[in-house]
Coordinates of C-alpha atoms in Angstrom, one line a residue:
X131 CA -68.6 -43.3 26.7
X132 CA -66.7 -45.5 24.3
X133 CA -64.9 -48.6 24.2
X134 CA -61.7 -49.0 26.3
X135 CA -58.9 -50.2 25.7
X136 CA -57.9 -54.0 26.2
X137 CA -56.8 -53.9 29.7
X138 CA -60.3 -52.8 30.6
X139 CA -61.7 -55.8 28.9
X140 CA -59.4 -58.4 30.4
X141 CA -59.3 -57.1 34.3
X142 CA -61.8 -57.5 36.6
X143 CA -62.9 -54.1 37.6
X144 CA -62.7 -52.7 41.1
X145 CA -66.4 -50.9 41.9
X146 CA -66.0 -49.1 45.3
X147 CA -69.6 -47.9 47.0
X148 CA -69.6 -44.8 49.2
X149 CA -71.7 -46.6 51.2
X150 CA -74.9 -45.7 53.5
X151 CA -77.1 -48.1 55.1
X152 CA -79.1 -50.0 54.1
X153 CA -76.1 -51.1 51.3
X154 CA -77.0 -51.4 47.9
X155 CA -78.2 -54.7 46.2
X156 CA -75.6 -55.3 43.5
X157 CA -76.0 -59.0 43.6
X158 CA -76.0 -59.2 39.4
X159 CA -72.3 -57.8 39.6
X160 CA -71.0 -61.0 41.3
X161 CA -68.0 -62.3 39.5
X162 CA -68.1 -59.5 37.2
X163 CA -66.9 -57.2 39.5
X164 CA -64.8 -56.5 42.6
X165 CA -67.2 -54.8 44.9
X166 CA -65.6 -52.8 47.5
X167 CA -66.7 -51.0 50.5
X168 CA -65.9 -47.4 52.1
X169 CA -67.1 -44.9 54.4
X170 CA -65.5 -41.0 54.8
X171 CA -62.5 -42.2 56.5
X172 CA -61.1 -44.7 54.0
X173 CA -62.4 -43.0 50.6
X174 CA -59.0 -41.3 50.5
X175 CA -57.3 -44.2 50.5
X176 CA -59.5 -46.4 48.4
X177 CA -59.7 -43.8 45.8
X178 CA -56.8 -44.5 43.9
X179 CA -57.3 -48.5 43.0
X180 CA -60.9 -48.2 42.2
X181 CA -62.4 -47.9 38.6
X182 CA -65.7 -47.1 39.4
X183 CA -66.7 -45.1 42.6
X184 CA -70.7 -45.3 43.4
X185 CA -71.7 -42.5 45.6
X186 CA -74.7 -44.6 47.7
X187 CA -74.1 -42.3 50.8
X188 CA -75.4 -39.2 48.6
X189 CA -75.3 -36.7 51.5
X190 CA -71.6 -37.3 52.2
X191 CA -69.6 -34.6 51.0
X192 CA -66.5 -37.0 51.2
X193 CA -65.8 -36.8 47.4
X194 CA -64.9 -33.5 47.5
X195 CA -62.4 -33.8 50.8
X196 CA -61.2 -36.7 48.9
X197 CA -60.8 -36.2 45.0
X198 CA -58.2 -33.8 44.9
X199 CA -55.3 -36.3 46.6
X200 CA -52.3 -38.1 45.3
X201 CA -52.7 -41.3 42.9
X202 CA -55.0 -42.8 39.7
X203 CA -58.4 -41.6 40.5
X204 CA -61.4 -44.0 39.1
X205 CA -62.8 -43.4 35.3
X206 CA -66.3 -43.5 36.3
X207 CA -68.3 -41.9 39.5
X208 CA -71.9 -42.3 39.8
X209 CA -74.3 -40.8 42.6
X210 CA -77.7 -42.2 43.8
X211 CA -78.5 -38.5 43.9
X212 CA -80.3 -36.1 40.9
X213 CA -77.9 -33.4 42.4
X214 CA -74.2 -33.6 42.2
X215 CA -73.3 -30.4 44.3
X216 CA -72.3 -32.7 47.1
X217 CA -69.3 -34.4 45.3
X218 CA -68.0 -31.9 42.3
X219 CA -64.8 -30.0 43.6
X220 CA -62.6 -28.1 40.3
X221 CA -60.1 -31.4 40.6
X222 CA -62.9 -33.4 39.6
X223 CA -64.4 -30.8 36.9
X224 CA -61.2 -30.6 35.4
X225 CA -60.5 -34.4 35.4
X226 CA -61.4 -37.0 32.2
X227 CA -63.8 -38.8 34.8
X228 CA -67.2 -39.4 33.4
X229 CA -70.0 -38.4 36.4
X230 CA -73.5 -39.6 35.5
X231 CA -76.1 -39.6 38.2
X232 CA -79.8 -41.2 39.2
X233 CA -81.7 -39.1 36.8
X234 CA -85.1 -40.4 36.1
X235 CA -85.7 -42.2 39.2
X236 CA -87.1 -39.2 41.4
X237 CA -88.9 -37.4 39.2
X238 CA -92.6 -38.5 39.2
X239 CA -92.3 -39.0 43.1
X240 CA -91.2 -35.5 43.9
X241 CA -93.8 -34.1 41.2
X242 CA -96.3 -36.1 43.7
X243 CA -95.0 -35.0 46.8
X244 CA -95.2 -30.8 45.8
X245 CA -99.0 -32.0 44.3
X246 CA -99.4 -33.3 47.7
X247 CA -98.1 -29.7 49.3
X248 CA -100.0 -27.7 47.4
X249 CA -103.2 -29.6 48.0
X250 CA -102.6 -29.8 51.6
X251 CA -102.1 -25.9 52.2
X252 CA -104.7 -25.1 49.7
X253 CA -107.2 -27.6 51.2
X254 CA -105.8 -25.9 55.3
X255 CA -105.1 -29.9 55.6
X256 CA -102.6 -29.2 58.7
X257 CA -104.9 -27.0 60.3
X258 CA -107.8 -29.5 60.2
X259 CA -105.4 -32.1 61.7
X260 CA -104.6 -30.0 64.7
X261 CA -108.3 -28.6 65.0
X262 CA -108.9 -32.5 65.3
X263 CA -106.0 -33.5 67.7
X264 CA -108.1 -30.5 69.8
X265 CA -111.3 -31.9 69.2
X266 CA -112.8 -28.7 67.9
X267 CA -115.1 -28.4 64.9
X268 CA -114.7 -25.5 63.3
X269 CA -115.7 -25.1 59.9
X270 CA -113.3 -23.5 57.3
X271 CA -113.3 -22.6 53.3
X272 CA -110.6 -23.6 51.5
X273 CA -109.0 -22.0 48.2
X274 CA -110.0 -24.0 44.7
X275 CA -106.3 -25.0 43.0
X276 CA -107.9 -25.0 39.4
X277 CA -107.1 -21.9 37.2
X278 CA -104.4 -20.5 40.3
X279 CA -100.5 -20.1 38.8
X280 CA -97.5 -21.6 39.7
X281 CA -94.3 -20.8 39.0
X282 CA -91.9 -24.0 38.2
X283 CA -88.0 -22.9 38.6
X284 CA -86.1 -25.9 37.4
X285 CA -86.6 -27.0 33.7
X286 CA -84.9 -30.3 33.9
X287 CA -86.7 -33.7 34.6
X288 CA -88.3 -33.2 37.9
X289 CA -89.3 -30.0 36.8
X290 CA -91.3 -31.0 33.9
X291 CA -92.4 -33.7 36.1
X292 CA -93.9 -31.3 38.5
X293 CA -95.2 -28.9 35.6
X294 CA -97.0 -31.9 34.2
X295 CA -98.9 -32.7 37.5
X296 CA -99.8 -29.3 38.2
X297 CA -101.3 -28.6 35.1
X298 CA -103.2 -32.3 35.7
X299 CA -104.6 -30.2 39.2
X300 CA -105.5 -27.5 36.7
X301 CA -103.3 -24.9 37.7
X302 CA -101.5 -22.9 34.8
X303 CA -97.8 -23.4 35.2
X304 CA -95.1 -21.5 33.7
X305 CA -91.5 -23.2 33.4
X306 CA -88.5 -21.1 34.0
X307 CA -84.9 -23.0 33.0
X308 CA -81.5 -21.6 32.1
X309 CA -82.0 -21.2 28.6
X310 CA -85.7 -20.5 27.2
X311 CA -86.8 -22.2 24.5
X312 CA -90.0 -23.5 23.5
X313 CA -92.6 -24.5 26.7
X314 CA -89.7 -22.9 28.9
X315 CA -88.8 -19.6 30.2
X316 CA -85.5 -18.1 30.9
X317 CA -84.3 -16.7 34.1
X318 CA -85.1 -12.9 33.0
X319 CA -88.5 -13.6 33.2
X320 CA -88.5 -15.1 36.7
X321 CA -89.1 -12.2 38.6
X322 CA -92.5 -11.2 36.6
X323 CA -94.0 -14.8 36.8
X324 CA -93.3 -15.1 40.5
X325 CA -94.8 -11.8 41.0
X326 CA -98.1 -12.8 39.2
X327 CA -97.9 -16.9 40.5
X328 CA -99.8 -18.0 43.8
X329 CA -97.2 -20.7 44.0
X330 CA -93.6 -20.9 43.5
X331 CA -91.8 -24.0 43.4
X332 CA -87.7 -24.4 43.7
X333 CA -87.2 -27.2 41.6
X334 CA -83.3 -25.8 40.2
X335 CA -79.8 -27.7 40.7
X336 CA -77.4 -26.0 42.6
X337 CA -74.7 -24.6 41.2
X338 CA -72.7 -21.1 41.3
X339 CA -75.6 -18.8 39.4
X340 CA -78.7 -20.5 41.7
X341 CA -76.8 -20.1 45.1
X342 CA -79.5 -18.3 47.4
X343 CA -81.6 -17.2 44.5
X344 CA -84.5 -16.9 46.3
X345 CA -83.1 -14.1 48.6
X346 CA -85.2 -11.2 50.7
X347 CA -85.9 -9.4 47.1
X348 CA -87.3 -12.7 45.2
X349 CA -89.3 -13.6 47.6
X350 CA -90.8 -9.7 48.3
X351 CA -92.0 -9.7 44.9
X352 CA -94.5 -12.9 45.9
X353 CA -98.0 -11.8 46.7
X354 CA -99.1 -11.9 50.1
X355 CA -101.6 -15.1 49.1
X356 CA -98.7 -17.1 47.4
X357 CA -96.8 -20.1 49.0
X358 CA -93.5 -21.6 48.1
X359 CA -92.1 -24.8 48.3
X360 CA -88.3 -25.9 47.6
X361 CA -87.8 -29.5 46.7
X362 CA -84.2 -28.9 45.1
X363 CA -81.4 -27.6 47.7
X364 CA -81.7 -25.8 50.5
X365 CA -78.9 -23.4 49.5
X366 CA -81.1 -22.1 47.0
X367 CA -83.0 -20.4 49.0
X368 CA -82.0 -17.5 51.8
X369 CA -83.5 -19.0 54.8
X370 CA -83.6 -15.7 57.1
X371 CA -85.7 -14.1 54.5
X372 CA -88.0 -16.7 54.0
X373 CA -88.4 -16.7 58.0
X374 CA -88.9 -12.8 58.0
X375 CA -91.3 -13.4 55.1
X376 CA -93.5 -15.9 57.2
X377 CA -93.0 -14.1 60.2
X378 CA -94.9 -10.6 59.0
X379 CA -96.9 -12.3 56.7
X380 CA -95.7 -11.1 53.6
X381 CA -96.9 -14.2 52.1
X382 CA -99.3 -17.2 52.8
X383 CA -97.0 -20.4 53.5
X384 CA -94.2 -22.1 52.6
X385 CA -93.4 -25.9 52.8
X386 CA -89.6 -27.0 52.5
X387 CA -88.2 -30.6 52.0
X388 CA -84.4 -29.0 51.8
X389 CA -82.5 -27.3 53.9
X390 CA -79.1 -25.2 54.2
X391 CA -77.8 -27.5 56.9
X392 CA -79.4 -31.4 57.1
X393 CA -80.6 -33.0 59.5
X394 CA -82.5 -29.8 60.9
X395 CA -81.2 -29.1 64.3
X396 CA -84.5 -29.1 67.1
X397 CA -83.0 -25.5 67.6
X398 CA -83.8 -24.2 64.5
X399 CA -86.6 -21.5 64.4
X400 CA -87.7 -22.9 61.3
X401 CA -90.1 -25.8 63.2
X402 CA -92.3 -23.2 64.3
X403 CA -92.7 -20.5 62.3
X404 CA -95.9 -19.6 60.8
X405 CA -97.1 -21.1 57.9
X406 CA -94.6 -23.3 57.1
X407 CA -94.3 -27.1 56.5
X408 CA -90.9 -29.3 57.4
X409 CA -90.2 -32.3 55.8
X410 CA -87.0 -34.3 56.2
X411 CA -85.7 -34.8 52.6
X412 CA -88.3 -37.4 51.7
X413 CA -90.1 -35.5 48.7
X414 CA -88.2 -38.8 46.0
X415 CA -88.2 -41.3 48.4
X416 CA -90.6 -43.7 47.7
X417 CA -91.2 -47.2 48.6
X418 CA -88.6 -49.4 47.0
X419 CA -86.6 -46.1 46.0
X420 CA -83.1 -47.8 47.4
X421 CA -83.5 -50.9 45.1
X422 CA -84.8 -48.7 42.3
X423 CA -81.4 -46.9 42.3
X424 CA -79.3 -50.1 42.9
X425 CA -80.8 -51.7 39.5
X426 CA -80.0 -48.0 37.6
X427 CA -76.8 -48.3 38.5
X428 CA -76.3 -52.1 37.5
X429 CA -77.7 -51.3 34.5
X430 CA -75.3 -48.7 33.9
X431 CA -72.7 -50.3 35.1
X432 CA -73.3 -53.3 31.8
X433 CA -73.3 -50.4 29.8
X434 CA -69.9 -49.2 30.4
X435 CA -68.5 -52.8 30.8
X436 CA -69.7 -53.0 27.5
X437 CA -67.9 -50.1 26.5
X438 CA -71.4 -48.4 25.1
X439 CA -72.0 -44.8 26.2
X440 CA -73.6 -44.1 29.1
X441 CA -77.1 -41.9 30.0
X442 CA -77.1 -39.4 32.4
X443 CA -73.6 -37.9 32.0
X444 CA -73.6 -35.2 34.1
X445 CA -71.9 -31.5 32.6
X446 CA -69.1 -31.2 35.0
X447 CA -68.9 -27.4 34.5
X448 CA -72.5 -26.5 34.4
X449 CA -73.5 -29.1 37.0
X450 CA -76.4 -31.3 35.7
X451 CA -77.3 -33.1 33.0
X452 CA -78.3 -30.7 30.1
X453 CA -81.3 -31.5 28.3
X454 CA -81.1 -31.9 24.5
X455 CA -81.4 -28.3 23.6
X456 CA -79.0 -27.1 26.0
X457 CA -75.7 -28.2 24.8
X458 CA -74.3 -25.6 23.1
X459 CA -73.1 -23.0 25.1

């Protein structure tokens, strides 16, 4: 982003949080800014004196009920989130409004967490916790993760992040991103390495060409020994047919940390099905995590004040932030 014009210099700018408990700590903005608070009933009406909107409440999808309404709308959004499915709506694609968002601060946690997963289904480490809630001692084998595949969709930073500690595990990962180049795939290959890989992680944003993409015909061509895990956005994945997979066995396991609909209802079938493993959308949040993101965007936020262009500017049309090979078209 470049300098603004004077006005921008000489007013004190208006910084409006979406805001989610516990609030964010933007304690080095005082006097610099005007900090400002709203939740999904006032965002409408906030919107239009704001010049900087920070999404803290990143599942909130009160962006996109609000964007497209009457009045100025701010210059500058930016989510705590690595996704930005929750806020873009074609009002705000089609706007001048720069959208950047918290990559860099989840990827080496959620690469942990789906080390974690696959360790813990290859090592049966649930199983041993309810033989041991039983008291019974039964003695198991468990698979070796050295020289298995995986199959990485998702070749941005958590994806490489996640390639990078798999291949640390000894397992020989394949990338698979929108465009190939060198180290990645592209998507015409996906279907032959998930055939061949004994894991298959969903690591992809979502946008229009990744909705459900792991539907009933994906996920037949797994082998019956290979597990999958999604750590991107539960739309990406066609939750009946993972269920029917599970259910007849048509492959080994599957853990999910996303979901189509969040919080997971106690309804849902999916807490007991066979083989799979439910986490809460915790896979990035780590200890310190909230302030982690506060201090990004304080750090950001200098950079535009300072009218010096930004990281992390998000591709309105495509959805993420392209990597440095992927900006043509």
């Amino acid at each position: 982003m470049t300098a603004t014009d004077p006005a921008h210099e000489a007013e004190t700018m208006t910084v409006l949080v979406l805001d989610a408990e516990p609030s964010p700590r933007l304690g080095r903005l005082a006097g610099r800014a005007r900090i400002e608070y709203a939740d999904e009933a006032t965002l409408a009406s906030l919107l239009p004196a704001a010049d900087v909107l920070l999404v803290w409440n990143f599942t909130s999808h009160a962006v996109r009920r609000a964007w497209p309404g009457e009045g100025p709308r701010p210059r500058w959004v930016h989510t705590a989130s690595a996704g930005v499915d929750h806020l873009m709506c074609p009002e705000l694609a089609a706007s001048d409004t720069v959208v950047t968002n918290a990559r860099g601060v989840f990827d080496q946690p959620i690469a942990e967490y789906v080390a974690a997963l696959v360790l813990a289904m290859a090592k049966d480490l649930p199983r041993t916790w309810e033989l041991q809630r039983a008291r019974q001692w039964r003695h198991r084998e468990s698979q070796r993760v050295a020289g298995t595949r995986a199959c990485v969709v998702g070749s941005g930073p958590i994806g490489r992040a996640i390639e990078q500690t798999l291949k640390a595990l000894g397992i020989k990962t394949a990338l698979v991103g929108r465009t190939p180049r060198t180290g990645v795939h592209g998507p015409d290959e996906l279907d032959r390495l998930m055939a061949r890989a004994d894991w298959v992680v969903s690591a992809a944003p979502l946008t229009d060409e990744t909705h459900g993409m792991f539907d009933a015909r994906r996920l037949g061509l797994m082998q019956p020994s290979a597990r999958f895990i999604n750590v991107g956005r539960g739309q990406l994945v066609d939750e009946n047919a993972l269920a029917d997979a599970l259910s007849k066995h048509w492959i080994a396991g599957a853990a999910l940390d996303v979901f189509e609909h969040e919080p997971l209802t106690p309804e849902s079938p999916l807490w007991e099905l066979p083989g799979l493993i439910v986490s809460p959308h915790m896979s990035g949040d780590t200890i310190g995590w909230r302030d982690e993101l506060g201090a990004q965007f304080v750090e950001l936020y200098e950079l535009w004040e300072a009218g010096e262009p930004l990281p992390n500017v998000v591709d309105k049309q495509r959805g993420y932030v392209p990597g440095p090979s992927t900006t043509q078209p």
